[in-house]
Amino acid sequence: MINFNVPPFTGKEMEYIKECVDNQKICGDGKYTKKCNEWIEKRTGVTKALLTTSCTHATEMAALLAGIKEGDEVIMPSYTFVSTADAFVLRGAKAVFVDIRPDTMNIDETKIENAITDRTKAIVPVHYAGVSCEMDTITDIAKRHNLLVIEDAAQGIMSTYKGKALGSIGDFGCYSFHETKNYSMGEGGALLLKGDRYIEQAEIIREKGTDRSKFFRGQVDKYRWVDYGSSYLPSDMNAAYLYAQLEMADEINSYRLNIWNTYYEGLKDLQSEGILELPTVPDGCVHNAHMFYIKAKDFDERTKLIAFLKENDILSVFHYIPLHTAPAGMKYGEFRGEDKYTTKESERLTRLPLYYGLTKEQNEYIIDKVREFYGKK
Ligand SMILES: *Cc1c(COP(=O)(O)O)cnc(C)c1O
C-alpha cells in the first residue's frame, strides 16, 4: 500500500531528542527551539520567529495581537482548514468567507473588497498547496482599508512570492509543523513577526502572560504576570525533531519538487486534452511542492478515481468541506458574494501521495494508475 503521507524523518532526530533528555532540558525555549527560531528568521527575513505548539496556536496568537474582539469581521476563503477560522471565532469574531480562484484554489483577491464593512479588521490569505495568494493586491487593499494581513502559511514554508518568503509578507505569518506538512515536529508551528511592533507582547502572550522571556535574557530580575496570555511554547524535544529536518530543508524541498514535477510531466497531456486539471503556479510564485492534486470532471468521477487508486494500493485523499457549509461555519461565519468556485472545485480535487521518501518507482506507478483510470496507457 502506498500511504498518502509519511511524516518526514532524516535520521538525526533521535540523536537531538536524546541530547535534550540527557541534558535534562526538555521544556520550552531550549537550545533547539532557539535554533529553529533562528533558522526561520534567517530564511524568511522576519525580525522574530517564535515556535509554537501548532499553526492553530500561532494564528490564535496573531488574533490576540491583532486585538480581534467580539463583533469584528475577518475575511478568509471558505476552502481551508478549520483553524483559519477557529482562531478568530474563538475571540468572538465572525468569519467572512469569499470565493476562491479556480486556478490556485486561493482566495480570489478581486472579491475581497466587496466583503469589507466597517467591522472588518483583518484579511487572512491561505497559501493553498504552498502556492502564494496574490499578495500585492491583498496588501494594497489592506493598506487602503486599514486592515491587518495575517498569512495562513501553514503549507507555505520555503515558498516565495516575488522573492519574498510566504509568512513574511503580511503583518503576521503562521507556519505549521504538523506531521502532514513538509517539515514536522509532530504537532507544532511558528508565528512570524515583521518589524518590532508586536515582539514583546507576542513573547508575553506565548509565556502565560509573563515577562519570562525578558527574565531569561537577563533584562528583568524577576518575572511577573504582566498581561493576558496562554501557553503556546512547545517542548524542546519536539523542536529537536524539527531541527533535524530544517537542517536538511533544501534537500527535502528538492526531493519533493522532483516528485511534483514528475507527476506534472507524467499527466500534463491529460490536461492538454481537457481530461483533468493540474495545479497552476502563477508567475512570480515559487512553490515548495507541499501538495500535488488533480481535479476530476466532477464529484462522481473523483469518487471513482479515489476508489480505483485504492484498489491499486494507492491512498489518495480529498479535503476541505467548505467551511461555510459546515455546522460551525453556518453558526460563526457567512459567505459574502457568490459561491461560484468554492464548492464546485472542492468536490473535484484529489491529492496524490507526496512525501519525503516516496520512491521514483512509486511515483511512476501512481502516474500509470491515474492514466489507466482515464484509459490512457
Ligand atoms: C495544517 C493547516 C493548519 C493547521 O495547522 P496545525 O499546526 O495542525 O494547527 C491551518 N491552516 C492550514 C491551511 C493548514 O494546512
Short mmCIF file of N, CA and C and ligand atoms in Angstrom, two decimals, residues 54-56 80-81 83-84 126 152 154-155 176-178 181 187-188 320, ligand 1:
data_model
loop_
_atom_site.label_atom_id
_atom_site.label_comp_id
_atom_site.label_asym_id
_atom_site.label_seq_id
_atom_site.Cartn_x
_atom_site.Cartn_y
_atom_site.Cartn_z
N SER A 54 1.37 24.79 17.64
CA SER A 54 0.70 24.45 16.39
C SER A 54 0.55 25.70 15.55
N CYS A 55 0.13 25.52 14.31
CA CYS A 55 -0.20 26.68 13.48
C CYS A 55 -1.51 27.29 13.98
N THR A 56 -2.41 26.44 14.46
CA THR A 56 -3.65 26.94 15.04
C THR A 56 -3.32 27.93 16.16
N THR A 80 -10.61 26.03 3.18
CA THR A 80 -9.41 26.00 4.01
C THR A 80 -9.64 25.07 5.19
N PHE A 81 -8.58 24.87 5.96
CA PHE A 81 -8.68 24.06 7.17
C PHE A 81 -9.38 24.88 8.26
N SER A 83 -8.82 25.66 11.26
CA SER A 83 -8.06 26.55 12.14
C SER A 83 -8.02 27.99 11.66
N THR A 84 -8.04 28.18 10.35
CA THR A 84 -8.02 29.52 9.78
C THR A 84 -9.15 30.36 10.38
N VAL A 126 -4.82 32.34 2.66
CA VAL A 126 -4.30 30.99 2.91
C VAL A 126 -3.54 30.58 1.65
N ASP A 152 -2.04 32.76 6.60
CA ASP A 152 -2.05 31.34 6.97
C ASP A 152 -1.10 30.66 6.00
N ALA A 154 0.51 27.94 6.68
CA ALA A 154 0.68 26.59 7.25
C ALA A 154 1.38 25.67 6.26
N GLN A 155 1.06 25.87 4.97
CA GLN A 155 1.62 24.99 3.93
C GLN A 155 2.73 25.69 3.16
N SER A 176 2.93 25.80 9.95
CA SER A 176 2.58 24.55 10.65
C SER A 176 3.69 23.53 10.49
N PHE A 177 3.96 22.82 11.58
CA PHE A 177 4.90 21.69 11.54
C PHE A 177 4.19 20.41 11.98
N HIS A 178 2.93 20.32 11.61
CA HIS A 178 2.16 19.09 11.84
C HIS A 178 2.78 17.97 11.02
N LYS A 181 2.86 18.13 7.18
CA LYS A 181 3.49 19.24 6.48
C LYS A 181 4.92 18.87 6.03
N GLU A 187 3.30 17.81 16.37
CA GLU A 187 2.39 18.95 16.41
C GLU A 187 3.27 20.16 16.65
N GLY A 188 3.05 21.22 15.90
CA GLY A 188 3.85 22.42 16.13
C GLY A 188 3.63 23.45 15.05
N TYR A 320 -11.18 19.49 2.76
CA TYR A 320 -11.89 20.76 2.93
C TYR A 320 -13.31 20.73 2.40
C1 LIG B 1 -2.28 22.31 8.60
C2 LIG B 1 -3.02 23.57 8.46
C3 LIG B 1 -3.41 24.34 9.58
C4 LIG B 1 -3.28 23.87 10.98
O1 LIG B 1 -2.01 23.56 11.40
P1 LIG B 1 -1.79 22.91 12.84
O2 LIG B 1 -0.31 23.04 13.01
O3 LIG B 1 -2.25 21.50 12.76
O4 LIG B 1 -2.54 23.70 13.81
C5 LIG B 1 -4.01 25.57 9.36
N1 LIG B 1 -4.24 26.02 8.12
C6 LIG B 1 -3.91 25.31 7.03
C7 LIG B 1 -4.18 25.88 5.68
C8 LIG B 1 -3.30 24.06 7.17
O5 LIG B 1 -2.99 23.35 6.08
#
